[in-house]
């Protein structure tokens, strides 16, 4: 097991002072006597500390503060009222607005009935996995009645990102957008739009106690619930029951161009999206710019965000924005959410309202695969002077990961346990430890995970065959991680499989990093032929990529962000079944290449003994 990794003594000393005041903020801001005064004092203290440019742990951008209060609130959709855990009484939750390079402190006060964590999706958090958020990977849950302050460090991200709960299925109600404005020096790489609009796509469930239902389904090996409808900014739209009066409306002025920031917080489906009679120009994806793509529809996966220019150049009137599921499973499986979610783009001005808004004729049907393929094939990085790319070419680690659905016997030690549904990567179905992996790694604690996640499947077969043998369904439940040396250049090929005849797109998401998508295709990956067609000139830079149904995708990144980072499928049903693994990136040889030390307080792991976070022996700057 690796030794403790911390930053230099100089940075440690300053972080200790900052952390002291952040601890005061965490423990006192729940007492709401003089919130603004406390914020002013805290901002002055942090500003004084962080403006010392000679120190390695400096925050160069502006500092922002948010309070997230999590509690149950009532919402009525589809003719029924239900109680749901949300942030600040809103669904979706509040928007975080920053400029490139800023830092945000978010004090999360959990007034709900169960523990949870928050993840800052697409934010790289350089050297700071302590605030990344995935439950039992980088922290344990924030328990009811307690609070925890996240330090969210922005670096090279630019565009639209989002935040969401990372515990069970709590993110169905706990999520919101993040807007990262460009620096003053560069600005947008396109003419500055006249305005912006944020649209968050979500999933709605009738079920009140969704987490309990899902937990029971996973324990019994049953299928998990399907959503009852999709939402745009919290509303199902005109085509859902009892929803006409609440359909979300976006008002525009003729002749103006708007930046539409589209977030997919949907739980378990990719969606097609279109605006009637209006062209979409995609200019950004996952917090990075792309070469402009002019299209009349897009396909967006759970976890993805897009920046889209929309020009209001049609006749004054009302036009539907619409989305429906892109269903990539086999055609005979019809058990999916067939609702069409809508919002209305309406022009300002004097005109007679039509009886009905115009519906987009370019919105593909549920099982139409070609538009999704055509759209994703067009995505290329901007790769400009102000927004350069750096694709790894000296690959030191290659991984070939089979993405599998499993059904049948599961190997747990020496015993076989029969379950109905699981999911795995390279035949390993992830199991959460009782103490989070980051803490166990940092404290050199044994017995919580194994460092032998395999680089290849246990055996090779025709992964996309229509009639695979039963032994391909067997998987192993375990807590295994992949350990990488600092600055390794990594290539991973994710191979889609057709085990239990359940091949479909899998949106794979990496925490702590963006990666370059250098190639993709259908069938089994050919390690001689397929790399010859890799795009190493302007591949898209992403944090979430769909592994094609019965196909493969190749990604590359440099392991230059030390810490503990999660890889997982962003279809929550697959994540709940174990389709994830953890990647540990070791420290480099200097202080600025080392993982930061933990804050003075982290939520305790209630399933394990109390553990002191501060190391009691000599710090190590090395990666050993």
XYZ file of C-alpha atoms in Angstrom:
624
model
C 0.000 0.000 0.000
C 1.256 3.504 -0.786
C 2.492 5.956 1.841
C 0.798 9.214 2.754
C 0.780 11.960 0.133
C 0.670 15.621 1.151
C 1.844 19.001 -0.095
C 5.009 20.857 0.907
C 5.416 22.111 4.498
C 5.131 25.727 3.299
C 1.813 25.151 1.550
C 0.681 22.893 4.396
C 1.207 25.724 6.888
C -0.894 28.174 4.891
C -3.572 25.579 4.150
C -3.775 24.863 7.868
C -4.603 28.530 8.595
C -7.123 28.725 5.752
C -8.649 25.422 6.848
C -8.956 26.774 10.394
C -11.134 29.644 9.214
C -13.058 27.341 6.874
C -13.755 25.128 9.918
C -15.155 28.186 11.732
C -17.312 28.867 8.661
C -18.578 25.276 8.569
C -19.520 25.120 12.207
C -21.020 28.576 12.595
C -22.861 29.400 9.385
C -25.734 27.140 10.354
C -26.441 29.738 13.049
C -28.083 32.377 10.900
C -27.763 35.413 13.212
C -25.497 37.500 11.000
C -24.710 35.566 7.841
C -23.602 38.520 5.706
C -21.259 39.888 8.371
C -19.624 36.492 8.716
C -19.236 36.212 4.976
C -17.516 39.585 4.852
C -15.086 38.720 7.626
C -14.362 35.305 6.120
C -13.811 36.780 2.685
C -11.331 39.325 4.106
C -9.429 36.627 6.005
C -9.233 34.290 3.039
C -8.351 37.110 0.691
C -5.452 38.176 2.893
C -4.132 34.639 3.031
C -4.601 33.725 -0.601
C -3.102 36.865 -2.129
C 0.440 35.816 -1.141
C 1.607 34.906 -4.632
C 4.817 33.287 -3.412
C 2.917 30.410 -1.860
C 2.132 27.266 -3.796
C -1.421 26.929 -2.523
C -2.580 30.310 -3.849
C -6.032 30.758 -5.349
C -5.536 33.043 -8.339
C -9.150 33.807 -9.270
C -12.021 35.317 -7.329
C -13.575 33.551 -4.352
C -17.338 32.924 -4.127
C -19.551 31.595 -1.325
C -22.791 29.654 -1.534
C -25.067 28.105 1.065
C -26.878 24.920 0.012
C -29.691 23.965 2.402
C -30.985 20.469 1.696
C -34.490 19.681 2.904
C -37.722 18.112 1.777
C -40.171 20.221 -0.234
C -43.490 19.439 -1.922
C -43.799 19.453 -5.713
C -46.834 18.720 -7.877
C -46.292 17.092 -11.260
C -48.497 14.814 -13.353
C -51.523 15.546 -11.136
C -49.809 14.279 -7.974
C -47.945 15.958 -5.113
C -44.835 14.392 -3.634
C -42.121 15.359 -1.175
C -38.560 15.428 -2.511
C -35.143 16.404 -1.190
C -33.907 19.531 -2.983
C -31.459 22.405 -2.488
C -32.810 25.776 -1.336
C -36.408 24.680 -2.032
C -35.854 24.625 -5.800
C -35.940 22.006 -8.559
C -33.540 22.277 -10.313
C -31.281 23.814 -7.668
C -29.421 27.142 -7.697
C -27.001 28.109 -10.458
C -23.352 28.612 -9.522
C -21.696 31.384 -11.553
C -17.931 31.827 -11.734
C -15.181 32.976 -14.047
C -12.442 30.704 -15.309
C -9.933 30.032 -12.515
C -12.186 31.049 -9.607
C -12.730 29.140 -6.370
C -16.100 28.462 -4.723
C -16.874 27.484 -1.139
C -20.240 25.745 -0.823
C -21.538 25.109 2.680
C -23.923 22.145 2.415
C -26.382 21.957 5.307
C -28.202 18.633 5.355
C -31.643 19.076 6.879
C -32.958 15.972 5.141
C -33.585 12.501 6.501
C -30.582 10.668 5.037
C -26.895 11.233 4.302
C -25.598 12.394 0.954
C -22.695 14.022 -0.869
C -22.368 16.586 -3.679
C -20.191 16.222 -6.802
C -19.045 19.129 -8.997
C -19.382 17.438 -12.352
C -16.669 18.355 -14.849
C -14.634 20.422 -12.366
C -11.118 18.997 -12.301
C -10.386 19.987 -8.692
C -6.587 20.082 -9.170
C -4.886 18.184 -6.336
C -8.103 18.427 -4.314
C -10.032 15.130 -4.401
C -11.270 15.878 -0.857
C -14.028 18.043 -2.339
C -14.866 15.915 -5.387
C -17.808 14.288 -3.638
C -18.572 10.687 -4.732
C -19.823 8.725 -1.752
C -17.392 6.153 -0.308
C -14.801 7.113 -2.935
C -13.587 10.518 -1.718
C -15.766 11.023 1.354
C -18.503 9.554 3.489
C -22.038 11.023 3.545
C -22.961 14.332 5.142
C -25.306 12.982 7.784
C -28.697 14.553 8.616
C -28.355 17.536 10.905
C -24.731 18.206 9.934
C -22.938 20.310 7.356
C -19.781 20.240 5.257
C -18.090 22.939 3.182
C -16.748 22.000 -0.233
C -13.845 23.909 -1.754
C -14.495 23.802 -5.508
C -11.392 24.803 -7.454
C -11.845 25.776 -11.108
C -8.858 25.666 -13.440
C -9.076 25.337 -17.240
C -12.819 24.612 -17.489
C -14.887 27.060 -19.524
C -18.556 26.932 -20.473
C -21.354 24.983 -18.817
C -20.932 22.333 -16.119
C -23.209 21.153 -13.324
C -23.367 19.860 -9.766
C -25.398 16.983 -8.345
C -25.792 14.635 -5.418
C -23.561 11.576 -5.640
C -25.358 9.231 -3.241
C -27.831 6.573 -4.353
C -30.434 8.202 -6.643
C -30.641 11.455 -4.685
C -29.457 13.426 -7.711
C -32.956 13.028 -9.218
C -33.888 16.099 -7.185
C -30.520 17.469 -6.093
C -28.779 19.070 -9.059
C -28.146 22.395 -10.760
C -26.076 24.172 -13.403
C -22.618 25.742 -13.182
C -21.732 28.633 -15.512
C -18.005 29.242 -16.065
C -17.420 32.496 -17.918
C -14.249 32.950 -19.994
C -11.347 35.017 -18.740
C -11.284 38.727 -19.555
C -8.173 38.211 -21.675
C -9.723 35.771 -24.148
C -13.509 36.147 -24.010
C -15.726 33.835 -26.049
C -14.224 32.243 -29.173
C -17.350 33.376 -31.037
C -19.275 36.685 -31.218
C -20.587 37.478 -27.765
C -24.235 36.428 -27.561
C -27.010 38.871 -26.724
C -28.190 36.747 -23.826
C -28.202 33.270 -22.351
C -30.683 30.659 -21.236
C -30.111 27.649 -18.989
C -32.179 24.528 -19.643
C -31.754 21.541 -17.321
C -33.170 18.223 -18.485
C -34.303 15.976 -15.637
C -36.222 12.832 -14.695
C -39.417 12.745 -12.661
C -40.668 9.818 -10.567
C -44.038 9.425 -8.862
C -42.246 7.473 -6.139
C -41.829 9.362 -2.862
C -39.105 7.202 -1.318
C -37.115 6.580 -4.507
C -33.857 5.675 -2.745
C -35.562 3.026 -0.624
C -37.207 1.451 -3.661
C -33.940 1.418 -5.607
C -32.002 -0.017 -2.650
C -34.518 -2.854 -2.330
C -34.416 -3.540 -6.075
C -30.604 -3.668 -6.079
C -30.551 -5.941 -3.029
C -33.037 -8.315 -4.641
C -31.402 -8.115 -8.058
C -34.533 -6.653 -9.649
C -34.780 -3.997 -12.320
C -34.944 -0.408 -11.070
C -37.786 2.100 -11.631
C -38.274 3.889 -14.928
C -39.009 7.608 -14.812
C -42.614 8.684 -15.275
C -41.639 11.649 -17.418
C -38.759 13.935 -18.271
C -38.592 17.615 -17.354
C -37.166 20.880 -18.664
C -36.273 23.225 -15.825
C -38.443 21.114 -13.571
C -41.577 20.980 -15.777
C -42.872 18.111 -17.968
C -44.489 20.368 -20.597
C -47.705 20.470 -22.576
C -47.879 16.783 -23.474
C -47.967 15.487 -19.898
C -50.917 15.231 -17.528
C -51.868 18.394 -15.605
C -48.838 20.246 -16.983
C -50.089 22.785 -19.551
C -50.262 25.678 -17.101
C -46.724 25.188 -15.854
C -44.780 24.581 -19.072
C -41.458 26.411 -18.986
C -41.227 29.419 -21.348
C -38.161 31.136 -22.788
C -38.794 34.608 -24.187
C -36.554 35.865 -27.005
C -36.316 38.972 -29.182
C -36.273 38.724 -32.942
C -32.818 39.024 -34.481
C -30.853 38.315 -31.310
C -28.509 35.367 -30.722
C -28.600 33.500 -27.411
C -26.266 31.058 -25.719
C -28.346 28.083 -24.642
C -26.657 26.206 -21.807
C -28.066 22.679 -21.885
C -27.527 20.278 -18.959
C -28.616 16.645 -18.895
C -29.402 15.678 -15.304
C -31.516 12.784 -16.618
C -31.060 9.631 -14.576
C -31.051 6.737 -17.027
C -31.434 7.761 -20.659
C -29.826 9.659 -23.485
C -32.118 12.225 -25.101
C -32.652 13.787 -28.485
C -33.309 17.550 -28.366
C -34.525 20.045 -30.969
C -36.184 23.462 -31.275
C -38.893 23.782 -33.922
C -37.791 25.740 -37.003
C -34.556 26.863 -35.346
C -31.002 25.821 -36.132
C -28.658 24.821 -33.319
C -24.954 25.708 -33.394
C -23.078 23.641 -30.817
C -19.954 25.517 -29.662
C -19.106 23.810 -26.367
C -19.315 20.448 -24.628
C -18.415 19.377 -21.076
C -16.698 22.652 -20.212
C -14.541 22.868 -23.368
C -15.099 24.529 -26.742
C -15.630 22.616 -29.970
C -15.552 23.533 -33.631
C -19.065 24.903 -34.341
C -21.547 22.204 -35.343
C -24.646 23.445 -37.168
C -27.480 20.951 -36.745
C -31.240 20.709 -36.331
C -31.048 18.206 -33.440
C -28.567 16.926 -30.888
C -28.168 13.823 -28.740
C -27.107 14.418 -25.142
C -26.109 11.785 -22.571
C -26.703 11.877 -18.809
C -23.922 13.955 -17.294
C -23.144 15.896 -20.454
C -23.494 19.652 -20.896
C -23.618 21.624 -24.137
C -23.241 25.257 -25.136
C -25.492 26.009 -28.113
C -25.985 29.244 -30.057
C -29.593 29.881 -31.091
C -30.547 32.832 -33.296
C -34.126 34.060 -33.049
C -34.662 34.532 -36.801
C -38.090 32.980 -37.381
C -41.533 34.519 -37.643
C -42.901 35.933 -34.408
C -44.675 33.109 -32.650
C -44.232 30.181 -30.306
C -42.027 27.143 -30.904
C -41.620 23.976 -28.906
C -38.275 22.930 -27.512
C -38.694 19.178 -27.252
C -36.759 16.132 -26.100
C -37.411 12.416 -26.072
C -35.427 9.352 -25.153
C -32.838 7.967 -27.535
C -33.269 4.257 -26.885
C -30.249 2.180 -27.861
C -31.346 -1.168 -26.403
C -32.677 -3.985 -28.538
C -35.935 -3.157 -30.396
C -38.029 -5.812 -28.634
C -37.451 -4.136 -25.250
C -40.164 -1.471 -25.045
C -39.940 -0.827 -21.303
C -38.700 2.754 -21.287
C -39.974 6.283 -20.703
C -41.814 7.326 -23.869
C -42.826 10.791 -22.660
C -42.004 13.823 -24.780
C -40.860 16.724 -22.623
C -41.419 20.234 -23.970
C -40.807 23.869 -23.190
C -41.805 26.875 -25.294
C -39.573 29.373 -27.020
C -41.769 32.422 -27.559
C -40.974 35.681 -29.311
C -41.622 39.016 -27.691
C -43.770 41.427 -29.666
C -47.303 42.039 -30.883
C -48.790 39.035 -32.634
C -51.716 36.671 -32.281
C -50.768 33.592 -30.322
C -51.208 30.398 -32.338
C -53.565 27.711 -31.109
C -50.536 25.513 -30.514
C -46.787 26.144 -30.720
C -44.975 24.571 -33.661
C -43.517 21.146 -32.843
C -40.019 20.272 -34.166
C -40.223 18.053 -37.223
C -36.493 17.289 -36.895
C -36.717 15.486 -33.537
C -35.634 11.873 -34.217
C -37.752 8.939 -33.093
C -36.853 6.817 -30.084
C -34.985 4.037 -31.858
C -33.448 6.063 -34.687
C -29.704 5.418 -34.227
C -28.332 7.310 -37.220
C -28.850 10.918 -35.986
C -26.990 10.134 -32.762
C -24.072 8.629 -34.669
C -23.954 11.490 -37.173
C -23.985 14.099 -34.428
C -21.283 12.554 -32.244
C -19.032 11.970 -35.264
C -18.984 15.742 -35.921
C -17.600 16.726 -32.509
C -14.037 18.099 -32.721
C -12.015 20.241 -30.348
C -11.596 23.907 -31.199
C -7.808 23.404 -30.996
C -7.019 27.106 -31.393
C -4.256 29.350 -30.075
C -6.327 30.486 -27.085
C -7.805 27.016 -26.560
C -5.025 24.559 -27.411
C -5.105 20.817 -26.927
C -2.354 18.441 -25.854
C -3.149 14.882 -26.855
C -0.869 12.278 -25.214
C 1.201 10.427 -27.814
C 3.759 8.562 -25.677
C 1.374 6.067 -24.132
C 2.760 4.293 -21.059
C -0.414 2.543 -19.865
C -2.980 0.810 -22.053
C -6.244 -0.577 -20.718
C -8.942 -2.515 -22.547
C -12.136 -2.475 -20.489
C -15.147 -4.638 -21.274
C -18.408 -2.892 -20.321
C -20.841 -5.622 -19.328
C -24.322 -6.252 -18.030
C -24.478 -9.371 -15.878
C -27.256 -11.741 -14.942
C -26.867 -14.911 -12.930
C -24.221 -16.164 -10.498
C -21.953 -13.680 -8.787
C -18.663 -14.825 -7.295
C -18.268 -13.524 -3.719
C -15.232 -15.148 -2.148
C -15.729 -18.876 -2.345
C -19.509 -18.735 -2.494
C -21.804 -18.192 -5.449
C -24.804 -15.967 -4.818
C -27.608 -15.906 -7.344
C -28.841 -12.443 -8.292
C -30.751 -11.176 -11.276
C -28.945 -8.032 -12.405
C -25.466 -6.573 -11.985
C -23.052 -4.583 -14.136
C -19.284 -4.714 -14.361
C -16.086 -3.389 -15.922
C -13.560 -6.081 -16.838
C -15.713 -8.524 -14.904
C -15.413 -6.545 -11.638
C -18.655 -5.249 -10.144
C -17.787 -2.406 -7.749
C -18.644 -2.667 -4.049
C -18.455 0.409 -1.812
C -16.080 0.043 1.138
C -17.094 1.087 4.646
C -14.450 3.831 4.681
C -13.964 5.985 1.619
C -11.075 4.987 -0.650
C -9.403 8.400 -0.464
C -9.126 8.318 3.317
C -7.938 4.710 3.318
C -5.284 5.571 0.707
C -4.155 8.747 2.439
C -3.938 7.055 5.848
C -2.305 3.901 4.429
C -5.134 1.751 5.815
C -5.293 -1.841 4.627
C -8.309 -4.015 3.984
C -10.596 -1.472 2.316
C -9.625 -1.974 -1.338
C -7.287 -3.972 -3.557
C -4.886 -2.324 -6.023
C -5.292 -4.902 -8.786
C -8.087 -3.683 -11.040
C -7.268 -5.539 -14.279
C -6.046 -3.796 -17.430
C -7.835 -6.389 -19.587
C -10.862 -8.690 -19.322
C -10.144 -12.077 -17.699
C -10.606 -13.703 -21.097
C -11.380 -12.569 -24.626
C -14.449 -13.529 -26.637
C -16.637 -12.095 -29.379
C -18.010 -9.312 -27.196
C -20.762 -8.230 -29.603
C -22.029 -11.663 -30.605
C -25.803 -12.168 -30.554
C -25.615 -15.530 -28.752
C -22.988 -15.327 -26.040
C -22.481 -18.335 -23.718
C -23.808 -18.228 -20.169
C -20.344 -18.062 -18.617
C -19.942 -14.502 -19.931
C -22.633 -13.431 -17.462
C -20.624 -14.371 -14.365
C -18.974 -11.470 -12.546
C -16.958 -10.795 -9.381
C -18.076 -8.335 -6.703
C -15.048 -6.518 -5.336
C -13.474 -3.166 -4.437
C -10.536 -2.868 -6.827
C -8.612 0.231 -7.917
C -6.145 1.049 -10.682
C -2.950 2.803 -9.512
C -1.175 5.149 -11.931
C 2.186 6.846 -11.626
C 2.154 10.638 -11.863
C 2.249 11.914 -15.475
C 1.614 8.524 -17.032
C 0.037 8.861 -20.476
C -2.969 6.590 -20.530
C -5.087 5.090 -23.301
C -8.301 3.284 -22.408
C -10.471 1.438 -24.914
C -13.970 0.790 -23.577
C -15.501 -2.194 -25.351
C -19.279 -2.514 -25.396
C -20.562 -6.058 -24.953
C -23.771 -7.941 -25.631
C -23.890 -10.043 -22.473
C -27.453 -11.086 -21.542
C -28.476 -9.518 -24.906
C -28.394 -6.121 -23.210
C -25.962 -4.061 -25.253
C -26.688 -0.334 -25.179
C -24.860 2.980 -25.014
C -22.995 3.538 -21.739
C -22.086 7.170 -20.916
C -18.774 6.764 -19.054
C -17.689 9.663 -16.818
C -14.259 10.363 -15.310
C -13.879 12.514 -12.201
C -10.929 14.886 -11.840
C -10.041 14.945 -15.525
C -11.065 15.700 -19.060
C -9.920 13.225 -21.692
C -9.513 13.196 -25.466
C -11.784 10.925 -27.479
C -9.370 9.735 -30.174
C -11.498 7.072 -31.837
C -14.683 5.013 -31.840
C -16.378 2.379 -33.912
C -18.695 -0.612 -33.989
C -17.889 -4.264 -33.463
C -14.860 -5.554 -31.573
C -11.872 -3.221 -31.288
C -8.956 -4.222 -33.519
C -5.733 -3.113 -31.834
C -3.829 -3.132 -35.132
C -6.300 -1.636 -37.590
C -8.386 0.759 -35.494
C -5.593 2.930 -34.006
C -4.572 3.843 -37.547
C -7.744 5.941 -37.804
C -7.291 7.779 -34.478
C -7.815 11.536 -34.531
C -4.794 13.064 -32.780
C -5.235 16.511 -34.349
C -8.487 17.858 -32.911
C -10.219 15.119 -30.880
C -12.998 16.324 -28.572
C -12.043 17.027 -24.956
C -14.769 15.584 -22.742
C -15.600 14.302 -19.271
C -18.452 11.975 -20.321
C -18.483 9.808 -23.454
C -20.952 7.189 -24.640
C -19.553 3.747 -25.363
C -21.560 2.769 -28.464
C -23.954 -0.140 -28.393
C -21.966 -3.148 -29.687
C -19.014 -0.872 -30.277
C -15.961 0.739 -28.696
C -14.488 4.120 -27.865
C -10.823 5.035 -27.252
C -9.786 7.864 -24.935
C -6.453 9.338 -23.826
C -5.343 11.517 -20.917
C -2.235 12.356 -18.890
C -2.368 11.353 -15.217
C -1.268 14.781 -13.952
C -3.886 15.317 -11.213
C -2.863 13.327 -8.129
C -5.624 11.876 -6.021
C -8.433 9.337 -5.992
C -10.846 9.601 -8.922
C -13.928 7.668 -9.983
C -14.776 6.178 -13.386
C -18.426 5.168 -13.766
C -21.381 4.786 -16.073
C -23.699 7.785 -15.711
C -26.814 5.676 -16.163
C -27.604 5.473 -12.457
C -29.163 2.029 -12.693
C -25.884 0.674 -14.086
C -23.862 2.603 -11.499
C -26.053 1.100 -8.757
C -25.337 -2.362 -10.175
C -21.573 -1.853 -9.992
C -20.417 -0.370 -13.336
C -17.523 1.662 -11.928
C -13.943 1.537 -10.727
C -11.553 3.883 -8.951
C -8.303 5.317 -10.269
C -5.534 6.409 -7.873
C -2.958 8.792 -9.329
C 0.187 8.930 -7.207
C 2.030 12.096 -6.227
C 4.767 13.577 -8.384
C 8.197 14.500 -7.126
C 7.557 18.118 -6.126
C 5.143 19.914 -3.809
C 3.013 21.362 -6.595
C 2.558 17.843 -7.968
C 1.274 16.417 -4.715
C -2.268 15.895 -3.516
C -3.314 18.551 -1.033
C -3.766 17.636 2.584
C -7.330 17.063 3.826
C -9.355 19.822 5.452
C -9.556 19.692 9.265
C -13.027 18.154 9.070
C -14.427 15.490 6.790
C -17.790 13.768 7.321
C -17.122 10.682 9.464
C -17.701 7.195 8.157
C -20.279 5.802 10.563
C -19.605 2.200 9.554
C -15.960 2.397 10.664
C -14.074 3.602 13.743
C -13.295 7.281 14.177
C -10.102 8.111 12.288
C -7.861 11.121 12.814
C -7.202 12.826 9.497
C -3.942 14.517 10.363
C -0.903 12.272 9.778
C 1.370 11.833 12.763
C 4.548 10.958 10.902
C 6.806 12.561 8.320
C 5.200 13.899 5.161
C 6.170 12.402 1.816
C 6.518 14.472 -1.350
C 7.246 11.467 -3.488
C 4.882 9.204 -5.314
C 6.058 6.100 -3.470
